[in-house]
Tab-separated table of C-alpha atoms in Angstrom:
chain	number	residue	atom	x	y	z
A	1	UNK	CA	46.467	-83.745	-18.232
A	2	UNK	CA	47.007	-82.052	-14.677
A	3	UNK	CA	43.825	-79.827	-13.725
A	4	UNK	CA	43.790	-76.162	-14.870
A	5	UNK	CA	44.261	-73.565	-12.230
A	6	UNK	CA	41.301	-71.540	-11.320
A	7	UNK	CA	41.483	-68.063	-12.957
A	8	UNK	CA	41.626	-66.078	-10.435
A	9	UNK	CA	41.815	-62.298	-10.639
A	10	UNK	CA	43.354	-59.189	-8.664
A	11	UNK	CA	39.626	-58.297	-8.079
A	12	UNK	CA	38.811	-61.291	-7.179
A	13	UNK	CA	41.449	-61.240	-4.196
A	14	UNK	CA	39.535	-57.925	-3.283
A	15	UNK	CA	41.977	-55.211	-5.148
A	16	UNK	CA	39.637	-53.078	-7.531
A	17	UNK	CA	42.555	-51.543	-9.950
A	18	UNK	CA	40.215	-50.234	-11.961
A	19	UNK	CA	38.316	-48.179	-8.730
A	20	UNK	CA	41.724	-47.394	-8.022
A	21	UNK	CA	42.600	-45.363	-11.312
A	22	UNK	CA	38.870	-43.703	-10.799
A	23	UNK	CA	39.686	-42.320	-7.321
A	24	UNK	CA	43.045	-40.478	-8.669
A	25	UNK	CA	40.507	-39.475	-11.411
A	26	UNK	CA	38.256	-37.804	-8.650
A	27	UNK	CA	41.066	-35.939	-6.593
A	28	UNK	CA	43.151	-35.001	-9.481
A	29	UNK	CA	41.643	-31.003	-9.747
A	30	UNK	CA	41.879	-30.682	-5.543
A	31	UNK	CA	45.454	-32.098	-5.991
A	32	UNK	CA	45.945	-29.372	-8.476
A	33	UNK	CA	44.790	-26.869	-6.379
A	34	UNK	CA	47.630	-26.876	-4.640
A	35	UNK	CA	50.307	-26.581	-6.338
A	36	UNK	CA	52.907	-24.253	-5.865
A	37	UNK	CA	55.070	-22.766	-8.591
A	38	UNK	CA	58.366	-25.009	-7.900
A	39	UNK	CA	56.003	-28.474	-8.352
A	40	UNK	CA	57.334	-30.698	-11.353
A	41	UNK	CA	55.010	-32.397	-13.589
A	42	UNK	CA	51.353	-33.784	-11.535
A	43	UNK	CA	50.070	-36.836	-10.387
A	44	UNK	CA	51.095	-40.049	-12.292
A	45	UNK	CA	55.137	-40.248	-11.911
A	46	UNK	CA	56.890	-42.500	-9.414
A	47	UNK	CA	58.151	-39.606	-7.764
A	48	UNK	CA	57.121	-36.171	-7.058
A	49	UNK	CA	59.543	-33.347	-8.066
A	50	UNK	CA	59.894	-29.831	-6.520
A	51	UNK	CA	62.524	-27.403	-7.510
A	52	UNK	CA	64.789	-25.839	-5.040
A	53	UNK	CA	66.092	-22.969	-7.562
A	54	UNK	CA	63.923	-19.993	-5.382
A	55	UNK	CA	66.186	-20.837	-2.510
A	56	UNK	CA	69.210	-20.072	-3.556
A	57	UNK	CA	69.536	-17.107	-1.933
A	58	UNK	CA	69.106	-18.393	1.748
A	59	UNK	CA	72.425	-18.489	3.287
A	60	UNK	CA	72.304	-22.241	4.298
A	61	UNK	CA	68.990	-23.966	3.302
A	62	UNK	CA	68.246	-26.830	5.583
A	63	UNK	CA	65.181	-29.058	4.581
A	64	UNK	CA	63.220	-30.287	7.718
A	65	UNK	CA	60.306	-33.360	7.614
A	66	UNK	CA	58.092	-34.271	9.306
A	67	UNK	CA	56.072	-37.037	9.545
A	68	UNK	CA	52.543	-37.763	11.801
A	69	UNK	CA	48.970	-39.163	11.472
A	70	UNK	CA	45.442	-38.786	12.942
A	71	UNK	CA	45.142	-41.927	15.230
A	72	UNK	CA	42.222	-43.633	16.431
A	73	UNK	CA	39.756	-39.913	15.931
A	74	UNK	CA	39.873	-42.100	12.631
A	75	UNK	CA	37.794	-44.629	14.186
A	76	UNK	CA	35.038	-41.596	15.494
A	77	UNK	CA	35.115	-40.372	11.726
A	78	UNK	CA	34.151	-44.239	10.787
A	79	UNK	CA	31.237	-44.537	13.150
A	80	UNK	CA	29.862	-41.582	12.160
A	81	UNK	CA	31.104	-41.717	8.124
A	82	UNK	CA	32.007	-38.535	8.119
A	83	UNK	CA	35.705	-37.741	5.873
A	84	UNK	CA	35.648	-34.524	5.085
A	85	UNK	CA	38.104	-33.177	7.728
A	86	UNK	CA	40.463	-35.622	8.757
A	87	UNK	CA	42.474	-34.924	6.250
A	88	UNK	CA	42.800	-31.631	7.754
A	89	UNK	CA	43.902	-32.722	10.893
A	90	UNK	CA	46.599	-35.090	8.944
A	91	UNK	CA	48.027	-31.920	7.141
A	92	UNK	CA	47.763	-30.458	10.470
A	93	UNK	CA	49.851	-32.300	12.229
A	94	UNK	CA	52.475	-32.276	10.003
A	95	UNK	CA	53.146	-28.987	8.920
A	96	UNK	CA	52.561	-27.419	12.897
A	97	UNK	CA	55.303	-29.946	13.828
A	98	UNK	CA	57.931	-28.066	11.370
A	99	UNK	CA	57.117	-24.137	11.758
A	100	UNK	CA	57.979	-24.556	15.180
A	101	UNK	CA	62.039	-24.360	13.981
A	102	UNK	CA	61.251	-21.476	11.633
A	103	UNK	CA	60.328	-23.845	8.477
A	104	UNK	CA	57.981	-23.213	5.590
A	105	UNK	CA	56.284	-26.267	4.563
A	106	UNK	CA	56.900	-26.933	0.791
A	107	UNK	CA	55.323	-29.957	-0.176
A	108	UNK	CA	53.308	-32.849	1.433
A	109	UNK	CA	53.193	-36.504	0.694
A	110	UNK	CA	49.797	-38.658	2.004
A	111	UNK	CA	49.318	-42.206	2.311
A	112	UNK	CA	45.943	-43.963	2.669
A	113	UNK	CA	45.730	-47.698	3.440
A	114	UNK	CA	41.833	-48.650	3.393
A	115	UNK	CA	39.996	-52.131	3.663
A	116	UNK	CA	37.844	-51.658	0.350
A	117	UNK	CA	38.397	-48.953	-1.919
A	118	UNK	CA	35.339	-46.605	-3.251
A	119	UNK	CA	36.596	-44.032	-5.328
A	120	UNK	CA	33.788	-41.054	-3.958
A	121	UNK	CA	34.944	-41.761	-0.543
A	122	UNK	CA	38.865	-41.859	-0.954
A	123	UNK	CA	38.004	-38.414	-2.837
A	124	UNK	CA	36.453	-37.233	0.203
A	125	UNK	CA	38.870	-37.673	2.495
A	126	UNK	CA	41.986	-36.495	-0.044
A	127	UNK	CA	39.794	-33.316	-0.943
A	128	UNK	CA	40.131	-32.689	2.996
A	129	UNK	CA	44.037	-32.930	2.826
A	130	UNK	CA	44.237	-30.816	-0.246
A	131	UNK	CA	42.332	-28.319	1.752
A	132	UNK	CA	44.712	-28.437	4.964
A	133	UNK	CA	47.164	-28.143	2.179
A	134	UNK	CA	45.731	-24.861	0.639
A	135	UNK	CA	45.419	-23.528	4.334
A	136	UNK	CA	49.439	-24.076	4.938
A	137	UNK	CA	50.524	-23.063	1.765
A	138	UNK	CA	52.052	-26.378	0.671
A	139	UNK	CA	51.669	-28.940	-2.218
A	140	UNK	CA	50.204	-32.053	-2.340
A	141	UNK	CA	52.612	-33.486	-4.858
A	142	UNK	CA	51.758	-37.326	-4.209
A	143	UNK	CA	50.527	-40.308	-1.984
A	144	UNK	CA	49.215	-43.703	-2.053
A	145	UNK	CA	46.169	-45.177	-2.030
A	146	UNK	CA	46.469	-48.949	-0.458
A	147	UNK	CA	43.891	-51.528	-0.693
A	148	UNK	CA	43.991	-53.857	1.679
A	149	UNK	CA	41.693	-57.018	1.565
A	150	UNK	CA	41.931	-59.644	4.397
A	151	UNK	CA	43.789	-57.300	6.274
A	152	UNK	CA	42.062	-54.269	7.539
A	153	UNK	CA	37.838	-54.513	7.276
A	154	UNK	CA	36.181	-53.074	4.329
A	155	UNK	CA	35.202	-49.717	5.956
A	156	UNK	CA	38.294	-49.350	8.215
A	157	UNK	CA	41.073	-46.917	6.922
A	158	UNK	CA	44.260	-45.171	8.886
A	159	UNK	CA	45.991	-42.009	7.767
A	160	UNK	CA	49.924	-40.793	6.969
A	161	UNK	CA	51.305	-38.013	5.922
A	162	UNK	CA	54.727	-36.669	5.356
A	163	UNK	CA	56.080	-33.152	4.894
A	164	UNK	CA	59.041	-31.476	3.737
A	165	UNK	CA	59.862	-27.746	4.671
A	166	UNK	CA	62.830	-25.464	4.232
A	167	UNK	CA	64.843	-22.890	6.968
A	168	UNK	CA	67.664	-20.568	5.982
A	169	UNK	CA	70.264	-21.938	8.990
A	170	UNK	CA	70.634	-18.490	10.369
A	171	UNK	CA	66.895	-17.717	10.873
A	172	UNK	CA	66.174	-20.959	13.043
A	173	UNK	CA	64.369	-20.555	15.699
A	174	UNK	CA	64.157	-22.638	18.895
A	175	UNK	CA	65.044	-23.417	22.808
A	176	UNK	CA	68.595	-21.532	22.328
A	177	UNK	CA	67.581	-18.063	21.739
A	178	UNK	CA	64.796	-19.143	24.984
A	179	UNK	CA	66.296	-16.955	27.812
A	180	UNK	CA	64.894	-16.376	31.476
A	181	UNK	CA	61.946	-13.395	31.478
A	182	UNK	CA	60.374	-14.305	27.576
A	183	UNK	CA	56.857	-14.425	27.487
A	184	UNK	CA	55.138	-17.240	26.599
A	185	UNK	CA	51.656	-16.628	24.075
A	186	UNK	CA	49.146	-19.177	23.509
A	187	UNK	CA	47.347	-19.755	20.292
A	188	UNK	CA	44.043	-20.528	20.482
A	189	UNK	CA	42.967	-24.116	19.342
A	190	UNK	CA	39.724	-25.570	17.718
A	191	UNK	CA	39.123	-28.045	20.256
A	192	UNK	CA	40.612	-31.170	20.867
A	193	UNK	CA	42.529	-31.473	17.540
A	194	UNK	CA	44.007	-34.857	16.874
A	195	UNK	CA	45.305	-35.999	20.197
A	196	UNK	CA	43.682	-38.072	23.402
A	197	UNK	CA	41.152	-40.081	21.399
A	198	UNK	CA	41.286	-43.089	22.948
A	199	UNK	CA	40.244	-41.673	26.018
A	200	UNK	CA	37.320	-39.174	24.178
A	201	UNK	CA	35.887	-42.749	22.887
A	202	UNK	CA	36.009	-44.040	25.802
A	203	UNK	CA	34.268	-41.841	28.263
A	204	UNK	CA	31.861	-40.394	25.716
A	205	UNK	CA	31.955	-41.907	22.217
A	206	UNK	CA	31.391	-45.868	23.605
A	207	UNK	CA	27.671	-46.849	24.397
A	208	UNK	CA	26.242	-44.224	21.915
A	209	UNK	CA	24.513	-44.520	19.176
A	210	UNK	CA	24.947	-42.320	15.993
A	211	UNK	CA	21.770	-40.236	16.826
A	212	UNK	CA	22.515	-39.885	20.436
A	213	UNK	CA	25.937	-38.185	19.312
A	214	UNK	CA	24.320	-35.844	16.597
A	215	UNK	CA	21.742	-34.242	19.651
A	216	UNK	CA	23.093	-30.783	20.404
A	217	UNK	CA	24.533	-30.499	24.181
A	218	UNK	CA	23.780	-27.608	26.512
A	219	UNK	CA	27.453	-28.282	27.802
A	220	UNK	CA	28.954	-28.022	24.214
A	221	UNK	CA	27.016	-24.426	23.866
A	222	UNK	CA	24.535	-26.549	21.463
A	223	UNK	CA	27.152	-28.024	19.826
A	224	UNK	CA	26.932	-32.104	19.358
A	225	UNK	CA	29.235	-34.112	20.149
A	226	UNK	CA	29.565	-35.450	16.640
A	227	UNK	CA	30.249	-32.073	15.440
A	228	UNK	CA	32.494	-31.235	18.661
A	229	UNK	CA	35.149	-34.088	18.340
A	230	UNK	CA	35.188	-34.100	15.021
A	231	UNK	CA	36.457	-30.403	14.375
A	232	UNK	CA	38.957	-30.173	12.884
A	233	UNK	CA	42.522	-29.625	13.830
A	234	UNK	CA	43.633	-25.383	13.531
A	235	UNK	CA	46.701	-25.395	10.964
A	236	UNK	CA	49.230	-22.632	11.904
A	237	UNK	CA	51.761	-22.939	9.837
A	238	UNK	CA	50.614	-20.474	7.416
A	239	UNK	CA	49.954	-17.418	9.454
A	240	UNK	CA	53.152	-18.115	11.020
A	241	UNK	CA	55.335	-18.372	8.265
A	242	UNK	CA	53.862	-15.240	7.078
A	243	UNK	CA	54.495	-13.698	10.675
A	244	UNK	CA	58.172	-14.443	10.384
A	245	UNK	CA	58.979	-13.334	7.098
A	246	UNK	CA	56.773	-9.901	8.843
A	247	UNK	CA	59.953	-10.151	10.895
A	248	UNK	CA	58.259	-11.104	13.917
A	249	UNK	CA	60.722	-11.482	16.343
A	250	UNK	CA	59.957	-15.031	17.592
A	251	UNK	CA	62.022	-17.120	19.891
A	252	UNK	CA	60.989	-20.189	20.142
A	253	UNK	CA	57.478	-22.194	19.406
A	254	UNK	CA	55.593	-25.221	20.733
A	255	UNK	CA	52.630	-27.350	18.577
A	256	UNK	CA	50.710	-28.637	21.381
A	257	UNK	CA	49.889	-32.162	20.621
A	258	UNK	CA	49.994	-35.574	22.011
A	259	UNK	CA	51.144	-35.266	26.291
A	260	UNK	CA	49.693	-31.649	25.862
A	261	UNK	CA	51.300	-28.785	27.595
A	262	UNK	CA	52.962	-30.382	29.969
A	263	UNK	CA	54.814	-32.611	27.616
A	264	UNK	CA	55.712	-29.898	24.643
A	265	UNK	CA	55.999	-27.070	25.525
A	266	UNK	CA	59.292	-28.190	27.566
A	267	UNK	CA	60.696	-29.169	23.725
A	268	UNK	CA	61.409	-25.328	23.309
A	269	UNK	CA	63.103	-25.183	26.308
A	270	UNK	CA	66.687	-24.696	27.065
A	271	UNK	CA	67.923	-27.422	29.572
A	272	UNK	CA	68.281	-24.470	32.202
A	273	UNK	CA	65.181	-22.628	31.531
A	274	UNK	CA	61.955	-23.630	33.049
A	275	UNK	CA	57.959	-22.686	31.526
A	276	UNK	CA	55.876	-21.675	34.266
A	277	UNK	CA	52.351	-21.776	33.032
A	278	UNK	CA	49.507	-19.706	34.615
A	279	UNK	CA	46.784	-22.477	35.210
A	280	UNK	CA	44.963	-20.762	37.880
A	281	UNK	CA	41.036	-20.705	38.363
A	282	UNK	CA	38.462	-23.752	39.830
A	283	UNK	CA	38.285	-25.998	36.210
A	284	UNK	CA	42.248	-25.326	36.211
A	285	UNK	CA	42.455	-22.691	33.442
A	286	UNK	CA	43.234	-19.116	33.057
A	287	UNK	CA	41.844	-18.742	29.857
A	288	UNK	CA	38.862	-19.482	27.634
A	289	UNK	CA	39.136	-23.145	25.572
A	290	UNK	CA	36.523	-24.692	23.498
A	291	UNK	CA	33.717	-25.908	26.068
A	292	UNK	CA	34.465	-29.814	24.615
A	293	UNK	CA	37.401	-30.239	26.658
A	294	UNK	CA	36.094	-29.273	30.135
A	295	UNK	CA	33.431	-31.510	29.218
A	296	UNK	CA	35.825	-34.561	28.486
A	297	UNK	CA	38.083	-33.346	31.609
A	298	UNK	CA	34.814	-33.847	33.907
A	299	UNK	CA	33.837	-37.146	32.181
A	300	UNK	CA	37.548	-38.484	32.643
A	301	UNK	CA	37.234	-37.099	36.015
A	302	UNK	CA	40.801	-36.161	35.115
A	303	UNK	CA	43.048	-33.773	38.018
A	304	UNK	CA	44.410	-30.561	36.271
A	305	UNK	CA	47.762	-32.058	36.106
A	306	UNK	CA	46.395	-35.210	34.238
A	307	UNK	CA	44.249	-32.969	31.711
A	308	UNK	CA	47.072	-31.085	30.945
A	309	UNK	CA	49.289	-34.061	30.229
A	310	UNK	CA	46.662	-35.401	27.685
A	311	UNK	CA	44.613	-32.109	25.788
A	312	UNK	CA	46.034	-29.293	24.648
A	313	UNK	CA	43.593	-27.641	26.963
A	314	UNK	CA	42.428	-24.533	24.604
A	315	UNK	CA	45.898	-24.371	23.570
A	316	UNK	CA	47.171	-25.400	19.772
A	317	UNK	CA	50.925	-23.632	19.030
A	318	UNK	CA	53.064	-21.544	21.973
A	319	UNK	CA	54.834	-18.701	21.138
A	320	UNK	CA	57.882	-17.492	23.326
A	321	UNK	CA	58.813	-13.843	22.488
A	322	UNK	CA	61.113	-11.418	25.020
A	323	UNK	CA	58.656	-9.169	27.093
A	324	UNK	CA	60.038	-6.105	25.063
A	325	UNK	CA	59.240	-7.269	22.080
A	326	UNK	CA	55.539	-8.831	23.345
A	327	UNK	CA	53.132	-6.107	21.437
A	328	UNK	CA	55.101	-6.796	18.292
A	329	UNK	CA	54.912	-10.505	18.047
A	330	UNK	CA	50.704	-9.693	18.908
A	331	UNK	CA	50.127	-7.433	16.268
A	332	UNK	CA	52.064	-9.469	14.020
A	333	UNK	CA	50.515	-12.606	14.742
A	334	UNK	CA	46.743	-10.752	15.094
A	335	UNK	CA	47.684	-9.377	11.446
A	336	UNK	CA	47.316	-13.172	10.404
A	337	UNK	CA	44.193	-13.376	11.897
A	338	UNK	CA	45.621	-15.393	15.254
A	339	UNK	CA	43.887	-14.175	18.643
A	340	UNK	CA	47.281	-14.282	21.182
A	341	UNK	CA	47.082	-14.551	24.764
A	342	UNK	CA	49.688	-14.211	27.704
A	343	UNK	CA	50.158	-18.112	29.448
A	344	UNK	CA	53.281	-17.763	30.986
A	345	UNK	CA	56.528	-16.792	31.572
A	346	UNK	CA	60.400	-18.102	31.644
A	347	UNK	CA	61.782	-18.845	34.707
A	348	UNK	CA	65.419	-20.184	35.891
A	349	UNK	CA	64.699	-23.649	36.389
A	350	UNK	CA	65.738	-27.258	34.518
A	351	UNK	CA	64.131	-27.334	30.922
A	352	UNK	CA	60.574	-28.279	32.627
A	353	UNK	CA	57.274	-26.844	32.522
A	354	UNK	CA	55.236	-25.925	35.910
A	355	UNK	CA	51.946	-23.956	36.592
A	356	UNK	CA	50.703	-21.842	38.895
């Protein structure tokens, strides 16, 4: 008789089913938290269902996605095991990269692929998306939790997310209302947000150990470094969908991410209408930002032209607004609790942004 085959089980190959089921155990009442009153049924279906019926009465709904993920601040949150946040900055991402057309996010999707699943620490970091969700005033509907043994290391994990949002066609916003004289407002930002990490690890997160980036810096106001690059990422969307439906008479928007100012703001840009940005002033800024990105400008050694091209230098979302209508798009915005600052001004030029 041939030789039995060893029993082996799914656990065995490293995939913990049953610590599976008791992590969408743990997040099930944040996941709840969230919902909104067109969500279908809860957690356990193949798919997650969301009723269009309260959007009839747009004129010409168009749906908008989105789709982003944290990136290698994952790898800062690891060192330090701290989760509680980035799952802000993954809703974050997301839902900033569809207001900027005149969308409402609706619903959000997240998917977590992890080395070795423990149910308490999945929860943490999905208790920090349903949070970013609350803050944008979208569902968490679904997601996936992937276990992946042999490939990824136990304590590694990387982040997606996915968003869907809805525009009445008429009410878009973008670079073709843009015209030559709008003003262009800055939103303040948090700090570095979710972009440039590669470069934060390497001139101030490599070499250092865990208690040397907990000390509170004099540079960072007293802040650590820990606590400084791990911040998390300012969501927008919801103040700004509520500024809009105020009837705030937007033109045009930018989420400041990944190439910074320099490359996005020139995405709400007409192809004949240049951004000219008012850098100004020795450490190449004209207005106050979080002291953590000086600090990582100086320890780059970066030129104002490259720190502009890789943070968002103090900057999170641009507004662009016509100069007549300025104070209205500020007290709209400032009714949402936003602090709005002049940074520029549209010029006749070829869809590019320049300072001065």
């Amino acid at each position: 008789m041939a030789d039995q085959p060893k029993h082996v089980t799914y656990a065995d190959a490293g995939v913990d089913v049953d610590e599976g089921a008791r992590a969408v155990d743990c997040i099930k009442d944040a996941v709840k938290a969230t919902n909104r009153p067109e969500v279908i049924g809860g957690l356990g279906g193949f798919g997650s269902c969301f009723s269009m019926k309260g959007f009839k009465d747009m004129e010409d709904p168009v749906l908008v996605s989105g789709t982003d993920g944290v990136g290698t601040k994952l790898a800062i949150a690891q060192l330090l095991d701290r989760h509680d946040t980035v799952g802000e900055d993954l809703v974050a991402m997301c839902v900033d990269d569809v207001v900027p057309i005149g969308a409402e996010p609706l619903f959000f999707l997240d998917y977590v692929a992890i080395g070795k699943l423990r149910a308490e620490h999945v929860a943490e970091i999905v208790k920090g998306i349903a949070e970013g969700c609350k803050k944008s005033g979208c569902a968490l509907v679904g997601g996936e939790m992937a276990e992946h043994p042999g490939v990824m290391n136990p304590d590694d994990y990387d982040l997606a997310g996915f968003v869907v949002g809805v525009v009445d066609r008429p009410k878009m916003i973008g670079p073709k209302k843009v015209q030559v004289g709008d003003v262009i407002l800055g939103l303040p930002s948090s700090g570095i947000h979710s972009n440039g990490y590669s470069l934060v690890r390497k001139v101030a997160i490599e070499g250092k150990t865990v208690e040397e980036l907990n000390e509170p810096l004099a540079e960072l106001g007293g802040e650590s470094l820990a606590d400084a690059v791990l911040r998390p990422t300012t969501i927008y969307a919801g103040g700004l969908v509520a500024a809009l439906r105020a009837g705030a008479p937007i033109h045009a928007m930018a989420h400041i991410t990944g190439g910074g100012i320099t490359e996005n703001l020139n995405r709400a840009l007409p192809a004949d209408i240049d951004a000219v940005v008012y850098r100004g002033g020795e450490d190449g800024s004209a207005w106050d930002m979080p002291p953590v990105i000086p600090y990582m400008v100086k320890a780059a050694g970066l030129t104002p032209d490259e720190a502009y091209k890789t943070f968002n230098m103090g900057v999170g979302m641009s507004i662009i607004c016509s100069p007549e209508d300025k104070d209205e798009v500020v007290a709209k915005l400032e009714a949402e609790g936003f602090k709005p600052f002049v940074m520029g001004e549209c010029v006749p030029g070829e869809g590019k942004v320049t300072y001065r």
